[in-house]
XYZ file of C-alpha atoms in Angstrom:
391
model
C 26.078 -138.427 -15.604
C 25.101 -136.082 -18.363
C 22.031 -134.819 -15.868
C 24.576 -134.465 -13.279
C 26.550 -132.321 -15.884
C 23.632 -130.066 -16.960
C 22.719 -129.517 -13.427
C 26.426 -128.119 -11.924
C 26.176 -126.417 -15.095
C 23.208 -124.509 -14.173
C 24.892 -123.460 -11.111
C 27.591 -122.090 -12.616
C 24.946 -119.998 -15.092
C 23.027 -118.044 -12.541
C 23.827 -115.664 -10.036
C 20.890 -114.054 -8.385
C 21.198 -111.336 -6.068
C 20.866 -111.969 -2.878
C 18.981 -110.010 -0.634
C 17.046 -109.223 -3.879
C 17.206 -105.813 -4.256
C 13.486 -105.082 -4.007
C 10.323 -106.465 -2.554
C 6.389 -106.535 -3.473
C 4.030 -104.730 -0.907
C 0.340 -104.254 -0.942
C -1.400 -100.994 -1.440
C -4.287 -99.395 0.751
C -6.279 -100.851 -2.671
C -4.984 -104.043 -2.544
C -2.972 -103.365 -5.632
C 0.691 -104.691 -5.684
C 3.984 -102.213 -5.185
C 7.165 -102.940 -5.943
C 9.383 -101.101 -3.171
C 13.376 -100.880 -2.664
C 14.658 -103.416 -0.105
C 17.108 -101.031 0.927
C 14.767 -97.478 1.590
C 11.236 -99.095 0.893
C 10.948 -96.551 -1.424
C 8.494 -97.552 -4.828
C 10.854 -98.262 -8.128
C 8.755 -95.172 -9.599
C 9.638 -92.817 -7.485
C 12.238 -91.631 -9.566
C 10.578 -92.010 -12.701
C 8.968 -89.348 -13.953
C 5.268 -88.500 -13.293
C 4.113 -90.341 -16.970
C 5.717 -93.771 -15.616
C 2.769 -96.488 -15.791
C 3.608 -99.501 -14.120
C 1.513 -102.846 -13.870
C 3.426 -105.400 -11.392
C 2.397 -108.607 -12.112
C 2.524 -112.096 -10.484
C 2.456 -115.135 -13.149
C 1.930 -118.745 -12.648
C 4.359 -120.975 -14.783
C 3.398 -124.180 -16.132
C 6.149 -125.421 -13.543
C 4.151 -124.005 -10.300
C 6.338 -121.149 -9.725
C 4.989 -117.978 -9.350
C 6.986 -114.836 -10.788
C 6.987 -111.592 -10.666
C 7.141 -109.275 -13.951
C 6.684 -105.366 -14.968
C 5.013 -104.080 -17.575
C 5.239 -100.380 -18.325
C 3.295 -98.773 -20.918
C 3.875 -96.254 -23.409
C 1.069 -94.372 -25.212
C 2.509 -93.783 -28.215
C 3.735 -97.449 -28.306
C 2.809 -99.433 -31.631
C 5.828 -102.362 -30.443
C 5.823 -104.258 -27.362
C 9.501 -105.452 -25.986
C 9.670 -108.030 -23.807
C 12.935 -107.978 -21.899
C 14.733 -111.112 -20.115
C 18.052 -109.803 -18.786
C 21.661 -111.030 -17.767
C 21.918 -113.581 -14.837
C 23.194 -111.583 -12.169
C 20.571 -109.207 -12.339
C 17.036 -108.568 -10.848
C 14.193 -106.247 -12.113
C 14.922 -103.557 -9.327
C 18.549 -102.940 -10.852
C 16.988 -103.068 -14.473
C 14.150 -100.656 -13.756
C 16.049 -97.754 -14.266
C 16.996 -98.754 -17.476
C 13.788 -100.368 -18.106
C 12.603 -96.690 -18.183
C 14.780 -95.346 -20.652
C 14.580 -97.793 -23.196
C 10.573 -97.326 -22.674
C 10.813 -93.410 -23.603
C 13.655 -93.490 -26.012
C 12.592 -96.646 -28.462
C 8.864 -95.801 -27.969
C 7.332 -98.675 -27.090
C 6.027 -100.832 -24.471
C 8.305 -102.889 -22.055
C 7.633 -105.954 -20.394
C 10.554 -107.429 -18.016
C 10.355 -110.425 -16.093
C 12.456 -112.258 -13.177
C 13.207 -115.668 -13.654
C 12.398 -118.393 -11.011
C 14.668 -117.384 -7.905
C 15.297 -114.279 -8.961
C 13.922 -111.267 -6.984
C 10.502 -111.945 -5.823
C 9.974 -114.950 -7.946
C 9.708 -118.037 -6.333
C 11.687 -121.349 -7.348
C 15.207 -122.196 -8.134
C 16.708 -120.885 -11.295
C 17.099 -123.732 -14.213
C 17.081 -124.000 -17.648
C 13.971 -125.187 -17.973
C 12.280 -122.967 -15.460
C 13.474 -120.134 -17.509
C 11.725 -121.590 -20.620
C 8.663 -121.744 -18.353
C 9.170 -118.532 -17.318
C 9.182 -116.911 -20.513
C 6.651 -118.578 -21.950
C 4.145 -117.583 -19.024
C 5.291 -114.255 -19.877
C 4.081 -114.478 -23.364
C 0.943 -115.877 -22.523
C -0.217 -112.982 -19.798
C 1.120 -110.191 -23.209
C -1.277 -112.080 -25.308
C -4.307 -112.321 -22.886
C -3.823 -109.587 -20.679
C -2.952 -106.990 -22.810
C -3.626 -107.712 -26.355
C -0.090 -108.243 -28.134
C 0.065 -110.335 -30.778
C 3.498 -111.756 -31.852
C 2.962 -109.331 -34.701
C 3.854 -106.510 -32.514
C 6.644 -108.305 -30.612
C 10.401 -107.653 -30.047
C 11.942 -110.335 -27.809
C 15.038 -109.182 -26.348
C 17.470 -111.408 -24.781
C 20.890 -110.387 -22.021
C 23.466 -112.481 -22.285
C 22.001 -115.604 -20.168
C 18.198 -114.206 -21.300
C 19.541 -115.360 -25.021
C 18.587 -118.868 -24.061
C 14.560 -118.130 -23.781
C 14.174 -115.650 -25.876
C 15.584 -117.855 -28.600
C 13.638 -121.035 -27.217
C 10.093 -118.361 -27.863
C 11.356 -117.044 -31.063
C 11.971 -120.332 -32.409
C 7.789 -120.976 -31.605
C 6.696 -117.433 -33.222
C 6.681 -117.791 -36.850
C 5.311 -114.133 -37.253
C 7.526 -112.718 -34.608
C 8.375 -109.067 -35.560
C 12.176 -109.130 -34.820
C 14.737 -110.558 -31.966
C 17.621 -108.459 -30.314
C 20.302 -110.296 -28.623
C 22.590 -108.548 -26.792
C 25.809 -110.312 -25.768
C 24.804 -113.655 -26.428
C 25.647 -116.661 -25.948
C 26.366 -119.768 -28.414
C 25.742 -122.556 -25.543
C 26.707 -122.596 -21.842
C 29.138 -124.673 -21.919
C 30.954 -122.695 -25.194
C 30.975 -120.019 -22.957
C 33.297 -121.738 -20.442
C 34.970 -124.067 -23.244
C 35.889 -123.315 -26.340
C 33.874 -126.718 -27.555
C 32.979 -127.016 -31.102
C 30.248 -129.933 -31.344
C 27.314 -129.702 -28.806
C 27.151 -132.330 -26.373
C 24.090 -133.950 -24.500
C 24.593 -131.958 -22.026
C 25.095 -128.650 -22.532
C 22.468 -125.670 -21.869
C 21.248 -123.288 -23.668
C 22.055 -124.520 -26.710
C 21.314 -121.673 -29.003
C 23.663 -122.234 -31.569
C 20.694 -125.151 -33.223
C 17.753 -122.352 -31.908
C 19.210 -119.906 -33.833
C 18.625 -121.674 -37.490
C 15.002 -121.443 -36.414
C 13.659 -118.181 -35.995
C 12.354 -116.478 -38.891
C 12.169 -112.728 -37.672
C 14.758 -110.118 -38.553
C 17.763 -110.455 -36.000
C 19.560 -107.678 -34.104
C 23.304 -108.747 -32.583
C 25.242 -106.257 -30.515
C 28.052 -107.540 -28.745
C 31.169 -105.910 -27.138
C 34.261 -106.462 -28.729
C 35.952 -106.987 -25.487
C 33.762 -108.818 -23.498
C 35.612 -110.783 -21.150
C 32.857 -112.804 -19.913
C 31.702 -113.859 -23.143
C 33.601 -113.713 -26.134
C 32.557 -112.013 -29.459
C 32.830 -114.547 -30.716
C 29.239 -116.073 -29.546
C 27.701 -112.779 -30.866
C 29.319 -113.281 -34.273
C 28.703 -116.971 -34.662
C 24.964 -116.073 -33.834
C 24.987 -113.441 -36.718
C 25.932 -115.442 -38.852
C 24.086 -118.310 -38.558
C 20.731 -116.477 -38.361
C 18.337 -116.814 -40.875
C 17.512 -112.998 -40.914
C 20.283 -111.109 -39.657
C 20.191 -107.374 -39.408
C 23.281 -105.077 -39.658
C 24.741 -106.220 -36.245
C 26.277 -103.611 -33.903
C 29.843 -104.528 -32.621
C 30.550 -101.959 -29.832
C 34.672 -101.258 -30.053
C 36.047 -101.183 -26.471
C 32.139 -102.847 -25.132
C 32.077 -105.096 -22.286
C 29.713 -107.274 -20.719
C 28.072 -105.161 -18.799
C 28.385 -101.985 -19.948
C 27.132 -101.489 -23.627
C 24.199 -99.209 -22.375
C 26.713 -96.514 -21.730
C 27.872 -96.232 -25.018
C 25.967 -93.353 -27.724
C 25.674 -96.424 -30.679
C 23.834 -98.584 -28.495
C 20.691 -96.498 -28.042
C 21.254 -94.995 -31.289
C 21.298 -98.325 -33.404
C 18.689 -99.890 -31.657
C 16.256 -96.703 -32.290
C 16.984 -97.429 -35.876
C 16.342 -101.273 -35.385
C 12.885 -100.498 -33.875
C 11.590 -97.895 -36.772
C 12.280 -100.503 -39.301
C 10.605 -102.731 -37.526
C 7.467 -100.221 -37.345
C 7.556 -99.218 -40.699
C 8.013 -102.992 -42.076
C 4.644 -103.145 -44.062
C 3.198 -106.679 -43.577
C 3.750 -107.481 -47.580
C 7.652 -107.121 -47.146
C 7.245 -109.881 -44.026
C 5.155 -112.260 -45.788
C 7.523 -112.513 -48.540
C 10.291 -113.184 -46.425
C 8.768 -115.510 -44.061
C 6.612 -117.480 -47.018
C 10.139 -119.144 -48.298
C 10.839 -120.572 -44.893
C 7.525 -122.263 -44.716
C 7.851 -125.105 -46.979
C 5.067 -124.347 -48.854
C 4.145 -126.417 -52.159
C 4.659 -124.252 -55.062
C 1.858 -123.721 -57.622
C 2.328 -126.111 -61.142
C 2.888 -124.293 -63.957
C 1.577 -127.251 -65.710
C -2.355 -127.095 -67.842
C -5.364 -127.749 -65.969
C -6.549 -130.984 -66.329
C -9.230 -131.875 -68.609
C -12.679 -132.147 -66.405
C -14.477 -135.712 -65.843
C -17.346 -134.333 -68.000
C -14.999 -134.285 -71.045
C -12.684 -137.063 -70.843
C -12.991 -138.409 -74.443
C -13.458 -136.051 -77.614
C -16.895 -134.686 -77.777
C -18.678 -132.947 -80.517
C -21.119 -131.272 -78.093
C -18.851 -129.828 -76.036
C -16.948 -126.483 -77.971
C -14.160 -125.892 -75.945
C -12.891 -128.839 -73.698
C -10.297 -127.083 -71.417
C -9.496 -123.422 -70.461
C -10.446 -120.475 -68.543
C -12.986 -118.346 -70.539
C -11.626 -114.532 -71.429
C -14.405 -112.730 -69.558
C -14.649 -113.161 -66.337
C -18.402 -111.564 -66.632
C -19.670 -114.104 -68.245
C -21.451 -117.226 -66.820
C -20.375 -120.358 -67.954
C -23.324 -121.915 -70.263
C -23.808 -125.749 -69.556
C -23.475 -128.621 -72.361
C -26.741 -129.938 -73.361
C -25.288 -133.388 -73.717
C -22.872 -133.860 -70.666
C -24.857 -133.983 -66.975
C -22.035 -132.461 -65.152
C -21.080 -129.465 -67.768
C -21.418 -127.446 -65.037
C -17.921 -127.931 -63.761
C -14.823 -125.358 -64.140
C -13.144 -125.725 -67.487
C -15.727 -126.714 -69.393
C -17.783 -125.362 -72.184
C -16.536 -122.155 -71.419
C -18.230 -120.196 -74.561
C -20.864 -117.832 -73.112
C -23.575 -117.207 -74.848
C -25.227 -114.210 -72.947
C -22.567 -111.368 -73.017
C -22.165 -109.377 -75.673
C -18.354 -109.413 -74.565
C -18.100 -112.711 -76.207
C -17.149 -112.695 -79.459
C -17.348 -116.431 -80.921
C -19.853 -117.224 -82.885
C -22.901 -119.109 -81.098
C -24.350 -122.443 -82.405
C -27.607 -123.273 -83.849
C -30.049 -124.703 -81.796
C -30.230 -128.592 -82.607
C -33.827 -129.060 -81.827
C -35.349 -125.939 -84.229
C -35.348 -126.400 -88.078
C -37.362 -123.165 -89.323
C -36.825 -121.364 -92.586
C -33.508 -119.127 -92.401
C -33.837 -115.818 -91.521
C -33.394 -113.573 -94.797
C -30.660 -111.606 -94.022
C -28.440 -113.906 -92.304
C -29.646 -117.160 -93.722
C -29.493 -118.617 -90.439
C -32.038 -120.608 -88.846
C -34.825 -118.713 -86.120
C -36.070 -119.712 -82.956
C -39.825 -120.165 -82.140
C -39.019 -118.824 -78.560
C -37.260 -115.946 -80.527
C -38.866 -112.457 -80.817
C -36.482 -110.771 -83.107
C -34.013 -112.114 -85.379
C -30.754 -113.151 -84.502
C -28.858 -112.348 -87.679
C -24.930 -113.253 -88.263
C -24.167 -109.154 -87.311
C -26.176 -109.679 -84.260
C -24.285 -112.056 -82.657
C -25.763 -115.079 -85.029
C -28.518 -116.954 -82.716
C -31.032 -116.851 -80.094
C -29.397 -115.756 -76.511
C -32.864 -117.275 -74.736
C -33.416 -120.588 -76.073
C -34.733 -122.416 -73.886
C -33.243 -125.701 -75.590
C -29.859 -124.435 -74.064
């Protein structure tokens, strides 16, 4: 029953358009074109002359094969990967693919989701989560991009996989959702608990991303409420200042001056973000033991009191000087243990006798000498023989 559910529910969640509203063609080179359905006319045509695009054809682990753009920007240090609205295709977004390109500065990759456009397959949840992933994996291979460099940013229905990646990417560099939803079903009914079957259930994806998140929702979108935008901001781990776009739509928050603006400012803090400041935000989410405070342990070597060893635990105070060994314990050779150095003038404590030389004391000092000794060793000159080679 619950399958049932989730399945009319899916129906109800995507509307692609139909004719699509552009087509793939071969080159003379063999290359792929994308081409208007309507005039056969390339997408770039309008662009201007600088427009680079790559169409691509991806194979998802589901055996659909979709189509994606990628356009390039040279003075790109971000990559954007773009899943858009559900009654969309990429030949209505390209337009706008363009701009965003240009005016944030950094690379775009869009991609249509099985059934949509040229992709082939029938539009599902879990297709889409395929979809996106595929995605991800021809960015990393293909073209370099670590998650490092990566914005995911998710349309309304596009919320759902871009939140079901970001929850994977611990080191993703930020998320923008843009009229999100809570859950499919929230969308329709106003539902509090999440049920079995419900898709995209973002409101339990959202606790999981790490990454700084961007919200911008219309406050009166009539298709979905601001509420879903709000609930997401505040449940997010990371939330950035969220953009709530008075008079906004669904449909139509492109057309409004704050929109570009605010995102701009989203996407140079994200540049500028050095990678200390993200490691100390992400390193608390990662359940990571924290260091004891408590002494070191004392080393095998010196478990019971012994009078040959000087010092029994401790670090020594210069960290040029080698650690000298114990001439009674085997292992004295560990960390922690006999930690007196006696062959850096750095060292201050005095240095023992040697135990297996009993000469007349040395006049001045009236401290014993060293056979293997070829000057005296006085109290002022740091007391003994440095070269013994008793030690």
């Amino acid at each position: 029953m619950g399958c049932l559910i989730s399945h009319l529910a899916a129906k109800f969640a995507f509307f692609p358009p139909s004719p699509p509203t552009y087509q793939i063609k071969k080159r003379d080179d063999g290359n792929p074109i994308a081409v208007y359905t309507s005039s056969s006319i390339p997408l770039t045509a309008g662009a201007d002359d600088g427009c680079s695009l790559d169409v691509l054809s991806l194979d998802t682990k589901r055996g659909n094969k979709i189509v994606a753009f990628y356009l390039k920007n040279p003075y790109a240090r971000l990559t954007l990967l773009y899943s858009h609205g559900n009654a969309a295709d990429l030949g209505q977004l390209f337009d706008l693919f363009v701009q965003l390109k240009a005016n944030l500065r950094v690379n775009l990759m869009g991609y249509d989701y099985s059934g949509y456009g040229a992709s082939t397959g029938k539009p599902s949840e879990s297709n889409t989560y395929a979809d996106i992933e595929a995605v991800y994996e021809c960015l990393e291979t293909e073209y370099g991009v670590s998650q490092e460099d990566l914005i995911l940013y998710g349309q309304s229905v596009g919320s759902g996989p871009t939140l079901h990646l970001a929850a994977k990417l611990p080191r993703l560099r930020g998320v923008v959702l843009h009229s999100g939803i809570l859950s499919g079903l929230r969308v329709v009914c106003h539902v509090k608990c999440t049920l079995c079957f419900d898709i995209y259930k973002n409101v339990n994806k959202i606790r999981k991303v790490k990454c700084p998140t961007l919200v911008i929702h219309g406050t009166e979108d009539d298709v979905v409420n601001w509420l879903h935008g709000n609930g997401l901001w505040k449940m997010a781990k990371d939330p950035y200042e969220p953009l709530w776009i008075k008079g906004g739509g669904h449909c139509n928050l492109e057309l409004y001056p704050d929109y570009i603006r605010h995102l701009c400012r989203f996407i140079y803090e994200m540049e500028t973000t050095t990678t200390k400041t993200r490691l100390s935000k992400i390193k608390p989410t990662l359940g990571l033991p924290k260091k004891s405070k408590s002494k070191p342990e004392t080393p095998s070597c010196c478990t019971s009191p012994c009078s040959c060893c000087c010092i029994k635990t401790g670090l020594p105070n210069c960290l040029k000087c080698p650690r000298p060994h114990c001439p009674k314990c085997a292992n004295c050779f560990k960390a922690n243990c006999c930690l007196l150095n006696w062959k850096c003038g750095c060292c201050w404590w005095r240095k023992p006798k040697c135990p297996k030389v009993k000469l007349p004391k040395c006049p001045k000092a009236k401290l014993p000498k060293c056979p293997a000794c070829l000057r005296c060793r006085c109290f002022s000159c740091s007391c003994n023989c440095l070269n013994c080679s008793c030690w």
